[in-house]
Amino acid sequence: MSTDEKLVANLTEKEAAKELSRLATQMAAADAAYEEAQPLMSDADYDALRQRNKEIEGRFPALKRADSPSDKVGAAPTGRFKKVRHAAPMLSLDNAFSGEDVTEFETRVKRFLGLGEDDGVALTAEPKIDGLSANLRYEKGKLVQGTTRGDGTVGEDITANLKTIADIPHTVKGAPDIMEVRGEVYLGKEDFARMNAELAARGEKVFANTRNSAAGSIRHKDAGETAKRPLRFFAYAWGELSAPLAETQWEAVQRFEKMGFSINPLMMRAETVGDVLAHYQKIEAQRASLDYDIDGVVYKVDRLDWQSRLGIVTRAPRWAVAHKFSAEKAQTILERIDIQVGRTGAMTPTARLHPVTVGGVVVSNATLHNQDEIERLDVREGDTVVIQRAGDVIPQVLSVVTEKRPKSAKPFAFPERCPACGSAAVREVNPRTGERDVVRRCTGGLICPAQGVERLKHFVSRKAMDIDGLGMRQIEDFFGRHMIREPADIFTLEARHKDGVFNVPGTSDLNSYKRLAPTKSKPARWTAEVTNQKSLDNLFAAIETARSRSVDRALFGLGIRHVGEVTARLLAQRFETAERVVELGRALANGDEAVRDDLVNIDGIGETVADAMAEFFREERNGAAVDRLLAHLTPTQVEAVASESPVAGKTVVFTGKLEQMTRDEAKARATALGAKVASAVSGKTDILIAGPGAGSKLKKAADLGVQTMTEEEWLALVAD
Ligand code: IVH
């Protein structure tokens, strides 16, 4: 277990010092990035770091650093803006992706209200603005506080920043004594383009899209900076009210307009679903020509008495739905298809595209998934293709514009040999299903340099051995120079260096190694600034620490197919030492049935893992490389499963945002308590722990009758 995963109570003094240093560096980088309005992490993650730092300092007061993040002056308790609990939660919206979904929404509403089939439910329809929601609190007509949505329950006080927005009145007439107006802060497309051009001219980093840009601007520490950004605001909802605004959604929003707020001109009221769907079409047709980004149309039940009867489910109202537009598409030329070879030899085709802007983001790569996909699309180098970008996922190639195909374009011949090592690349047939794998794999195994380098990257990665200073680029470099070819080489690096092995003229030389350090202005980038000796010392120290990583991390780091984090942990818990797991692997490779039975009887481990282990150890060079590695390690044992825990043996799934722990921490803790952590909800799931923003998994759990709890309820359940 690395120190960043350990509970504070379990840290040794040495680990605590290391952890405080890591936290100071990480938070300084996050602060710098935040000030540049390019946040590196969510606020919840930042707060978690701050909290952890505080706890460690509480336990080891003597270790408190001179540059302790707790002492940063001028910072509110969170280090940034003051946190404010919303008087009424700020909700999110359920999504609809088709007309059918919208009809179902109406049916649900009617059923809930006990209305007949022929009863009408008037709805409002308005664009869903792609910005950030804000809550404006007016007391006796005066704007007293403005907050961000935050997690929906607690937001941040950004009053000064919001007051700089011209669309937001500082005083209003004819409003209830207490009135919270909610709406969207956004940036117009033209203003965004102009702003980016100015940033670029000054050599500063530009924003990817209007939303990021609005987010960065509204949460600027210096409200004077926010004032320079042409932000705007549409009012569309409300929070706490001392008296009702109206009887309908429509009238309430009209009142906002009379008070001096901007309301969206495309908002309409309709009596039938057919009418709102027609309005959706109209808005979608205008989407590109609107001066602000929108990503759908929001429908709301117009009658406010009905809204309050309908209420909310988890975090979203039953009385509203967001009808999303389909993902944005664009056409561009596919210049080349590259094949990337992963650590297990999987060959993934990637489309290299002529750069094109889709939904405000420049795209130059798209995934083509696999060989079947290329054949299905009949996509060729030189083709004009339609690409789609949905949310934050990797863009996809949707189709080929065959009319634009150049005469010379030839069907793409998916390589049957590995581009890195020349070994045969095959599509295996699954012995159980008899089906051909969609993935073509290089069979070069240990001789394939692409697999070798990817395996090493995996070995040093954060969830495996977590070796600081051996980043992806360094691994490629060391591998290329034959200084590290297998995991064991990492642990002999220092000795070889001291022996002068690398100082032979004309051969690779460790002295050219530069640890790349973050700078304040470029926290996310790395520049060579640290002296060689110091960086080398740091690297060697990090390698030293890694020698005693836990057994499960070492096992996971080996990159045996199907032995992921969870399986590695199960193996480590059951067999305790790495040597025993290796023995087991060899026995499996020799066809030892008793051992195999023993293994597949472990809850959570099946035939696939047994097959994969057998295959790995059947290759003697794998076993030998593992032996060489283990000679350098003294892995710590993983705690045994706490079988008396209330969640022992249960299958749990985490979804949404967790506020009190990171996802990794939550998983580690659940596993330590004997629970199985799965990523998808199924009939086998016992508990779904849903944080804010939970979506389809929550729905599925409800459909399947799976027990659902909040993070707090979960913590109470597992508290010792
Ligand atoms: S109503 C009771 N109306 O969408 C529901 N939200 O996915 C409160 N949004 O957090 C929201 N345009 O930031 C509503 N016309 C609109 C909207 C809108 C954009 C955002 C809002 C909300 C998110 C939910």
Short mmCIF file of C-alpha atoms in Angstrom, two decimals, residues 75-374:
data_model
loop_
_atom_site.label_atom_id
_atom_site.label_comp_id
_atom_site.label_asym_id
_atom_site.label_seq_id
_atom_site.Cartn_x
_atom_site.Cartn_y
_atom_site.Cartn_z
CA ALA A 75 -7.39 31.54 2.46
CA ALA A 76 -10.90 30.73 3.56
CA PRO A 77 -11.31 27.43 5.41
CA THR A 78 -11.41 25.56 2.14
CA GLY A 79 -8.41 27.46 0.90
CA ARG A 80 -10.54 29.27 -1.63
CA PHE A 81 -14.04 30.63 -1.40
CA LYS A 82 -16.21 30.39 1.68
CA LYS A 83 -18.52 27.40 1.63
CA VAL A 84 -22.22 28.07 1.93
CA ARG A 85 -24.94 25.53 2.55
CA HIS A 86 -27.83 26.14 0.16
CA ALA A 87 -31.16 26.99 1.79
CA ALA A 88 -32.75 24.68 -0.77
CA PRO A 89 -30.63 22.11 -2.63
CA MET A 90 -29.59 22.97 -6.18
CA LEU A 91 -30.86 20.09 -8.24
CA SER A 92 -29.65 18.45 -11.36
CA LEU A 93 -31.83 17.15 -14.17
CA ASP A 94 -32.69 13.73 -15.50
CA ASN A 95 -31.92 13.28 -19.16
CA ALA A 96 -34.08 12.25 -22.08
CA PHE A 97 -32.43 11.26 -25.35
CA SER A 98 -35.44 10.74 -27.60
CA GLY A 99 -39.02 11.84 -28.13
CA GLU A 100 -40.04 8.52 -26.62
CA ASP A 101 -38.16 9.32 -23.42
CA VAL A 102 -40.06 12.61 -23.25
CA THR A 103 -43.41 10.87 -23.70
CA GLU A 104 -42.43 8.51 -20.91
CA PHE A 105 -41.59 11.50 -18.75
CA GLU A 106 -45.09 12.83 -19.29
CA THR A 107 -46.60 9.42 -18.53
CA ARG A 108 -44.66 9.21 -15.26
CA VAL A 109 -45.83 12.68 -14.29
CA LYS A 110 -49.45 11.80 -15.01
CA ARG A 111 -49.24 8.52 -13.16
CA PHE A 112 -47.71 10.21 -10.16
CA LEU A 113 -50.35 12.90 -10.07
CA GLY A 114 -53.11 10.38 -10.67
CA LEU A 115 -54.22 12.12 -13.87
CA GLY A 116 -56.16 10.43 -16.62
CA GLU A 117 -54.75 9.63 -20.06
CA ASP A 118 -56.59 12.54 -21.62
CA ASP A 119 -55.67 15.09 -19.01
CA GLY A 120 -53.23 17.67 -20.26
CA VAL A 121 -50.01 18.60 -18.52
CA ALA A 122 -48.81 22.02 -19.64
CA LEU A 123 -45.04 22.19 -19.95
CA THR A 124 -42.49 24.91 -20.45
CA ALA A 125 -39.59 24.34 -22.85
CA GLU A 126 -36.39 26.35 -22.90
CA PRO A 127 -32.78 25.83 -24.01
CA LYS A 128 -30.40 24.08 -21.64
CA ILE A 129 -27.56 26.56 -21.41
CA ASP A 130 -24.06 25.13 -21.26
CA GLY A 131 -22.68 27.23 -18.44
CA LEU A 132 -22.66 27.08 -14.66
CA SER A 133 -25.60 27.51 -12.38
CA ALA A 134 -25.58 30.14 -9.67
CA ASN A 135 -27.84 31.07 -6.79
CA LEU A 136 -28.53 34.76 -6.11
CA ARG A 137 -29.98 35.56 -2.72
CA TYR A 138 -31.96 38.78 -2.37
CA GLU A 139 -33.12 40.02 1.02
CA LYS A 140 -35.55 42.94 1.00
CA GLY A 141 -34.70 43.54 -2.62
CA LYS A 142 -30.93 43.62 -2.13
CA LEU A 143 -28.48 41.10 -3.51
CA VAL A 144 -26.80 39.78 -0.37
CA GLN A 145 -25.10 36.62 -1.52
CA GLY A 146 -24.26 34.75 -4.69
CA THR A 147 -23.08 31.16 -4.72
CA THR A 148 -22.01 28.40 -7.07
CA ARG A 149 -23.92 25.15 -7.24
CA GLY A 150 -21.06 23.16 -5.75
CA ASP A 151 -22.25 19.65 -5.02
CA GLY A 152 -25.86 20.81 -4.92
CA THR A 153 -25.93 21.00 -1.11
CA VAL A 154 -22.95 23.22 -0.40
CA GLY A 155 -21.69 25.85 -2.81
CA GLU A 156 -19.09 28.59 -2.72
CA ASP A 157 -19.62 32.22 -1.95
CA ILE A 158 -18.73 34.11 -5.13
CA THR A 159 -20.84 37.21 -4.43
CA ALA A 160 -18.19 39.71 -5.50
CA ASN A 161 -17.62 37.91 -8.78
CA LEU A 162 -21.31 37.55 -9.59
CA LYS A 163 -21.88 41.23 -8.87
CA THR A 164 -19.61 42.10 -11.79
CA ILE A 165 -22.06 40.54 -14.27
CA ALA A 166 -24.18 43.18 -15.95
CA ASP A 167 -27.21 40.85 -16.28
CA ILE A 168 -27.39 40.48 -12.50
CA PRO A 169 -29.24 43.32 -10.75
CA HIS A 170 -27.90 44.40 -7.36
CA THR A 171 -31.34 45.54 -6.24
CA VAL A 172 -34.79 44.43 -7.35
CA LYS A 173 -38.27 45.84 -6.90
CA GLY A 174 -41.46 43.90 -6.19
CA ALA A 175 -39.72 40.76 -4.96
CA PRO A 176 -40.60 38.68 -1.87
CA ASP A 177 -38.49 39.64 1.19
CA ILE A 178 -36.39 36.56 0.69
CA MET A 179 -35.91 35.50 -2.89
CA GLU A 180 -33.26 33.24 -4.36
CA VAL A 181 -32.98 33.48 -8.12
CA ARG A 182 -31.22 30.67 -9.92
CA GLY A 183 -29.91 30.57 -13.41
CA GLU A 184 -26.96 30.02 -15.66
CA VAL A 185 -23.77 32.04 -15.89
CA TYR A 186 -22.40 31.68 -19.40
CA LEU A 187 -20.11 33.21 -21.97
CA GLY A 188 -21.25 34.05 -25.50
CA LYS A 189 -19.50 32.31 -28.38
CA GLU A 190 -18.21 35.53 -29.93
CA ASP A 191 -16.99 36.88 -26.62
CA PHE A 192 -15.30 33.56 -26.01
CA ALA A 193 -13.48 33.67 -29.34
CA ARG A 194 -12.37 37.24 -28.72
CA MET A 195 -11.21 36.44 -25.20
CA ASN A 196 -9.22 33.44 -26.38
CA ALA A 197 -7.62 35.48 -29.15
CA GLU A 198 -6.49 38.01 -26.56
CA LEU A 199 -5.15 35.31 -24.27
CA ALA A 200 -3.28 33.74 -27.16
CA ALA A 201 -1.84 37.11 -28.18
CA ARG A 202 -0.45 37.49 -24.68
CA GLY A 203 1.01 34.02 -24.90
CA GLU A 204 -1.34 32.69 -22.24
CA LYS A 205 -3.19 29.43 -22.22
CA VAL A 206 -6.52 29.48 -24.05
CA PHE A 207 -9.72 27.80 -22.88
CA ALA A 208 -11.12 24.72 -24.56
CA ASN A 209 -14.74 25.86 -24.68
CA THR A 210 -17.19 28.49 -23.47
CA ARG A 211 -18.14 26.49 -20.41
CA ASN A 212 -14.59 26.05 -19.11
CA SER A 213 -13.93 29.64 -19.83
CA ALA A 214 -17.02 30.79 -17.92
CA ALA A 215 -16.10 28.45 -15.05
CA GLY A 216 -12.57 29.79 -14.86
CA SER A 217 -13.76 33.37 -15.02
CA ILE A 218 -16.51 33.20 -12.44
CA ARG A 219 -14.34 31.54 -9.83
CA HIS A 220 -11.39 33.82 -10.24
CA LYS A 221 -9.92 34.82 -6.90
CA ASP A 222 -9.76 38.39 -8.07
CA ALA A 223 -13.24 39.74 -8.85
CA GLY A 224 -11.51 42.51 -10.79
CA GLU A 225 -10.43 39.84 -13.27
CA THR A 226 -13.97 38.44 -13.46
CA ALA A 227 -15.22 41.93 -14.27
CA LYS A 228 -13.05 41.93 -17.39
CA ARG A 229 -14.74 38.80 -18.69
CA PRO A 230 -18.00 39.38 -20.59
CA LEU A 231 -20.07 36.91 -18.58
CA ARG A 232 -23.86 36.81 -18.87
CA PHE A 233 -26.72 35.31 -16.91
CA PHE A 234 -30.14 33.78 -17.69
CA ALA A 235 -32.63 33.34 -14.82
CA TYR A 236 -34.73 30.15 -15.00
CA ALA A 237 -35.39 28.81 -11.48
CA TRP A 238 -35.42 29.72 -7.81
CA GLY A 239 -34.44 28.52 -4.35
CA GLU A 240 -35.77 29.80 -1.04
CA LEU A 241 -38.73 32.21 -1.24
CA SER A 242 -40.58 33.93 1.60
CA ALA A 243 -43.67 34.13 -0.60
CA PRO A 244 -44.61 32.34 -3.84
CA LEU A 245 -43.70 34.10 -7.05
CA ALA A 246 -46.62 32.83 -9.10
CA GLU A 247 -48.78 29.80 -9.78
CA THR A 248 -46.88 28.60 -12.78
CA GLN A 249 -43.30 28.22 -13.94
CA TRP A 250 -44.00 30.44 -16.90
CA GLU A 251 -45.39 33.31 -14.82
CA ALA A 252 -42.61 33.04 -12.25
CA VAL A 253 -39.98 33.48 -14.93
CA GLN A 254 -41.94 36.37 -16.45
CA ARG A 255 -41.80 38.02 -13.03
CA PHE A 256 -38.03 37.66 -13.04
CA GLU A 257 -37.97 39.54 -16.30
CA LYS A 258 -40.03 42.37 -14.83
CA MET A 259 -37.59 42.58 -11.95
CA GLY A 260 -34.76 43.17 -14.41
CA PHE A 261 -33.33 39.69 -15.03
CA SER A 262 -32.53 38.34 -18.47
CA ILE A 263 -34.65 35.38 -19.40
CA ASN A 264 -34.13 33.18 -22.41
CA PRO A 265 -36.13 34.39 -25.42
CA LEU A 266 -36.64 30.82 -26.66
CA MET A 267 -38.62 29.77 -23.61
CA MET A 268 -42.19 28.76 -24.48
CA ARG A 269 -45.22 27.16 -22.84
CA ALA A 270 -47.09 24.32 -24.50
CA GLU A 271 -50.09 22.16 -23.76
CA THR A 272 -48.82 18.92 -25.30
CA VAL A 273 -45.69 16.86 -25.65
CA GLY A 274 -46.05 17.16 -29.42
CA ASP A 275 -45.72 20.93 -29.13
CA VAL A 276 -42.63 20.86 -26.95
CA LEU A 277 -41.01 18.34 -29.29
CA ALA A 278 -41.68 20.68 -32.20
CA HIS A 279 -40.03 23.43 -30.20
CA TYR A 280 -37.06 21.15 -29.58
CA GLN A 281 -36.65 20.72 -33.35
CA LYS A 282 -36.84 24.45 -33.83
CA ILE A 283 -34.21 25.13 -31.19
CA GLU A 284 -31.92 22.40 -32.49
CA ALA A 285 -32.12 23.90 -35.97
CA GLN A 286 -31.03 27.27 -34.57
CA ARG A 287 -28.36 25.84 -32.31
CA ALA A 288 -25.35 26.70 -34.44
CA SER A 289 -26.51 30.26 -35.04
CA LEU A 290 -27.22 31.07 -31.39
CA ASP A 291 -24.53 33.13 -29.74
CA TYR A 292 -24.29 30.81 -26.74
CA ASP A 293 -23.70 27.09 -26.35
CA ILE A 294 -26.65 24.91 -25.46
CA ASP A 295 -26.79 21.15 -25.09
CA GLY A 296 -30.49 20.39 -25.02
CA VAL A 297 -33.95 21.62 -24.15
CA VAL A 298 -35.38 21.57 -20.61
CA TYR A 299 -39.05 20.77 -20.10
CA LYS A 300 -40.73 21.65 -16.81
CA VAL A 301 -44.23 20.98 -15.53
CA ASP A 302 -45.80 24.43 -15.62
CA ARG A 303 -48.13 24.23 -12.60
CA LEU A 304 -46.15 24.93 -9.42
CA ASP A 305 -48.59 23.08 -7.16
CA TRP A 306 -47.93 20.03 -9.31
CA GLN A 307 -44.20 20.64 -9.13
CA SER A 308 -44.33 20.54 -5.35
CA ARG A 309 -46.44 17.39 -5.32
CA LEU A 310 -44.07 15.71 -7.75
CA GLY A 311 -41.05 16.56 -5.58
CA ILE A 312 -37.61 15.14 -6.16
CA VAL A 313 -35.96 11.74 -6.54
CA THR A 314 -32.43 11.73 -5.13
CA ARG A 315 -31.05 14.84 -6.76
CA ALA A 316 -33.37 15.62 -9.63
CA PRO A 317 -36.94 16.88 -9.75
CA ARG A 318 -39.66 14.56 -11.02
CA TRP A 319 -41.23 17.55 -12.70
CA ALA A 320 -38.44 18.40 -15.14
CA VAL A 321 -36.31 16.68 -17.74
CA ALA A 322 -33.44 17.72 -20.01
CA HIS A 323 -33.90 16.55 -23.60
CA LYS A 324 -30.31 16.37 -24.80
CA PHE A 325 -29.15 17.04 -28.33
CA SER A 326 -27.25 14.27 -29.98
CA ALA A 327 -23.48 14.56 -29.71
CA GLU A 328 -21.79 17.11 -31.93
CA LYS A 329 -20.44 15.91 -35.21
CA ALA A 330 -17.93 17.23 -37.70
CA GLN A 331 -16.26 16.18 -40.93
CA THR A 332 -12.55 16.00 -41.45
CA ILE A 333 -9.89 14.08 -43.32
CA LEU A 334 -8.48 10.92 -41.82
CA GLU A 335 -4.82 11.26 -42.63
CA ARG A 336 -3.50 8.00 -41.27
CA ILE A 337 -4.44 4.96 -39.24
CA ASP A 338 -1.88 4.15 -36.55
CA ILE A 339 -1.76 0.90 -34.65
CA GLN A 340 -0.90 1.13 -30.98
CA VAL A 341 0.31 -1.94 -29.14
CA GLY A 342 -0.70 -2.20 -25.52
CA ARG A 343 0.86 -4.11 -22.66
CA THR A 344 -1.03 -7.30 -23.42
CA GLY A 345 -0.28 -7.00 -27.11
CA ALA A 346 -3.72 -5.66 -27.99
CA MET A 347 -3.46 -3.71 -31.23
CA THR A 348 -5.71 -0.67 -31.21
CA PRO A 349 -6.21 1.37 -34.36
CA THR A 350 -6.24 5.12 -33.92
CA ALA A 351 -7.37 7.57 -36.57
CA ARG A 352 -5.01 10.53 -37.00
CA LEU A 353 -7.20 13.35 -38.19
CA HIS A 354 -6.71 16.68 -39.80
CA PRO A 355 -7.48 18.84 -36.72
CA VAL A 356 -11.08 19.99 -36.56
CA THR A 357 -13.18 21.76 -33.94
CA VAL A 358 -16.11 19.76 -32.57
CA GLY A 359 -18.25 21.36 -29.90
CA GLY A 360 -15.55 23.89 -29.17
CA VAL A 361 -12.73 21.36 -28.78
CA VAL A 362 -9.97 20.70 -31.29
CA VAL A 363 -9.87 17.03 -32.16
CA SER A 364 -6.98 15.35 -33.99
CA ASN A 365 -7.31 11.72 -32.90
CA ALA A 366 -10.26 9.40 -32.79
CA THR A 367 -10.59 5.79 -31.80
CA LEU A 368 -11.42 3.14 -34.36
CA HIS A 369 -11.78 0.43 -31.70
CA ASN A 370 -10.67 -2.66 -33.61
CA GLN A 371 -10.31 -4.39 -36.93
CA ASP A 372 -14.01 -5.25 -37.25
CA GLU A 373 -14.91 -1.62 -36.80
CA ILE A 374 -12.55 -0.57 -39.59
#
